[in-house]
């Protein structure tokens, strides 16, 4: 699938729009990762995916990644975290929800900027964080 040229500067987009794209991008990566690991039963896939995409998991990922983010990336994270959403968190506290939104905004921003390598790097680190945390539970 070819990416259409976006006529807008990602810096000018609403951070919730960035998070919308980042959510889909990250979820796609998670699903591919799980299938590549050999999970093929739908219920198993859904349950495993939730460990990576829950607001709590994404908030933990963001906290672990923050020290390694550039100033530009941290600015996107702040915009995402501070964005006022019309909806409320279903299964998460508001702090985790805001940090998850910030993580998703970062992924969406990097994707729109054409930085797929950086997206892949952060996603791989996210997988390592989630998988490392589950080994210690």
JSON list of N, CA, C and O in Angstrom, two decimals, residues 10-19 79 83:
[
{"chain": "A", "resi": 10, "resn": "UNK", "atom": "N", "xyz": [2.85, 17.52, 10.22]},
{"chain": "A", "resi": 10, "resn": "UNK", "atom": "CA", "xyz": [2.42, 16.76, 11.40]},
{"chain": "A", "resi": 10, "resn": "UNK", "atom": "C", "xyz": [2.48, 17.58, 12.69]},
{"chain": "A", "resi": 10, "resn": "UNK", "atom": "O", "xyz": [1.73, 17.32, 13.62]},
{"chain": "A", "resi": 11, "resn": "UNK", "atom": "N", "xyz": [3.34, 18.60, 12.73]},
{"chain": "A", "resi": 11, "resn": "UNK", "atom": "CA", "xyz": [3.42, 19.46, 13.91]},
{"chain": "A", "resi": 11, "resn": "UNK", "atom": "C", "xyz": [2.16, 20.28, 14.11]},
{"chain": "A", "resi": 11, "resn": "UNK", "atom": "O", "xyz": [1.90, 20.76, 15.21]},
{"chain": "A", "resi": 12, "resn": "UNK", "atom": "N", "xyz": [1.42, 20.47, 13.03]},
{"chain": "A", "resi": 12, "resn": "UNK", "atom": "CA", "xyz": [0.22, 21.30, 13.10]},
{"chain": "A", "resi": 12, "resn": "UNK", "atom": "C", "xyz": [-1.05, 20.48, 13.34]},
{"chain": "A", "resi": 12, "resn": "UNK", "atom": "O", "xyz": [-2.11, 21.05, 13.55]},
{"chain": "A", "resi": 13, "resn": "UNK", "atom": "N", "xyz": [-0.94, 19.17, 13.27]},
{"chain": "A", "resi": 13, "resn": "UNK", "atom": "CA", "xyz": [-2.12, 18.32, 13.48]},
{"chain": "A", "resi": 13, "resn": "UNK", "atom": "C", "xyz": [-2.47, 18.22, 14.96]},
{"chain": "A", "resi": 13, "resn": "UNK", "atom": "O", "xyz": [-1.58, 18.25, 15.83]},
{"chain": "A", "resi": 14, "resn": "UNK", "atom": "N", "xyz": [-3.74, 18.07, 15.23]},
{"chain": "A", "resi": 14, "resn": "UNK", "atom": "CA", "xyz": [-4.21, 17.83, 16.58]},
{"chain": "A", "resi": 14, "resn": "UNK", "atom": "C", "xyz": [-3.52, 16.55, 17.10]},
{"chain": "A", "resi": 14, "resn": "UNK", "atom": "O", "xyz": [-3.48, 15.54, 16.39]},
{"chain": "A", "resi": 15, "resn": "UNK", "atom": "N", "xyz": [-2.97, 16.57, 18.31]},
{"chain": "A", "resi": 15, "resn": "UNK", "atom": "CA", "xyz": [-2.30, 15.38, 18.83]},
{"chain": "A", "resi": 15, "resn": "UNK", "atom": "C", "xyz": [-3.21, 14.16, 18.92]},
{"chain": "A", "resi": 15, "resn": "UNK", "atom": "O", "xyz": [-2.73, 13.03, 18.85]},
{"chain": "A", "resi": 16, "resn": "UNK", "atom": "N", "xyz": [-4.53, 14.38, 19.02]},
{"chain": "A", "resi": 16, "resn": "UNK", "atom": "CA", "xyz": [-5.45, 13.24, 19.05]},
{"chain": "A", "resi": 16, "resn": "UNK", "atom": "C", "xyz": [-5.55, 12.58, 17.67]},
{"chain": "A", "resi": 16, "resn": "UNK", "atom": "O", "xyz": [-5.78, 11.38, 17.58]},
{"chain": "A", "resi": 17, "resn": "UNK", "atom": "N", "xyz": [-5.32, 13.35, 16.62]},
{"chain": "A", "resi": 17, "resn": "UNK", "atom": "CA", "xyz": [-5.27, 12.79, 15.27]},
{"chain": "A", "resi": 17, "resn": "UNK", "atom": "C", "xyz": [-3.99, 11.95, 15.13]},
{"chain": "A", "resi": 17, "resn": "UNK", "atom": "O", "xyz": [-4.01, 10.84, 14.58]},
{"chain": "A", "resi": 18, "resn": "UNK", "atom": "N", "xyz": [-2.89, 12.46, 15.66]},
{"chain": "A", "resi": 18, "resn": "UNK", "atom": "CA", "xyz": [-1.64, 11.69, 15.66]},
{"chain": "A", "resi": 18, "resn": "UNK", "atom": "C", "xyz": [-1.82, 10.40, 16.44]},
{"chain": "A", "resi": 18, "resn": "UNK", "atom": "O", "xyz": [-1.35, 9.34, 16.01]},
{"chain": "A", "resi": 19, "resn": "UNK", "atom": "N", "xyz": [-2.50, 10.48, 17.59]},
{"chain": "A", "resi": 19, "resn": "UNK", "atom": "CA", "xyz": [-2.73, 9.30, 18.41]},
{"chain": "A", "resi": 19, "resn": "UNK", "atom": "C", "xyz": [-3.63, 8.29, 17.69]},
{"chain": "A", "resi": 19, "resn": "UNK", "atom": "O", "xyz": [-3.42, 7.08, 17.80]},
{"chain": "A", "resi": 79, "resn": "UNK", "atom": "N", "xyz": [2.56, 17.13, 23.99]},
{"chain": "A", "resi": 79, "resn": "UNK", "atom": "CA", "xyz": [1.33, 17.52, 23.29]},
{"chain": "A", "resi": 79, "resn": "UNK", "atom": "C", "xyz": [0.28, 16.43, 23.38]},
{"chain": "A", "resi": 79, "resn": "UNK", "atom": "O", "xyz": [-0.90, 16.70, 23.63]},
{"chain": "A", "resi": 83, "resn": "UNK", "atom": "N", "xyz": [-3.37, 16.62, 25.54]},
{"chain": "A", "resi": 83, "resn": "UNK", "atom": "CA", "xyz": [-4.54, 16.77, 24.67]},
{"chain": "A", "resi": 83, "resn": "UNK", "atom": "C", "xyz": [-5.80, 16.43, 25.44]},
{"chain": "A", "resi": 83, "resn": "UNK", "atom": "O", "xyz": [-5.86, 15.46, 26.18]}
]
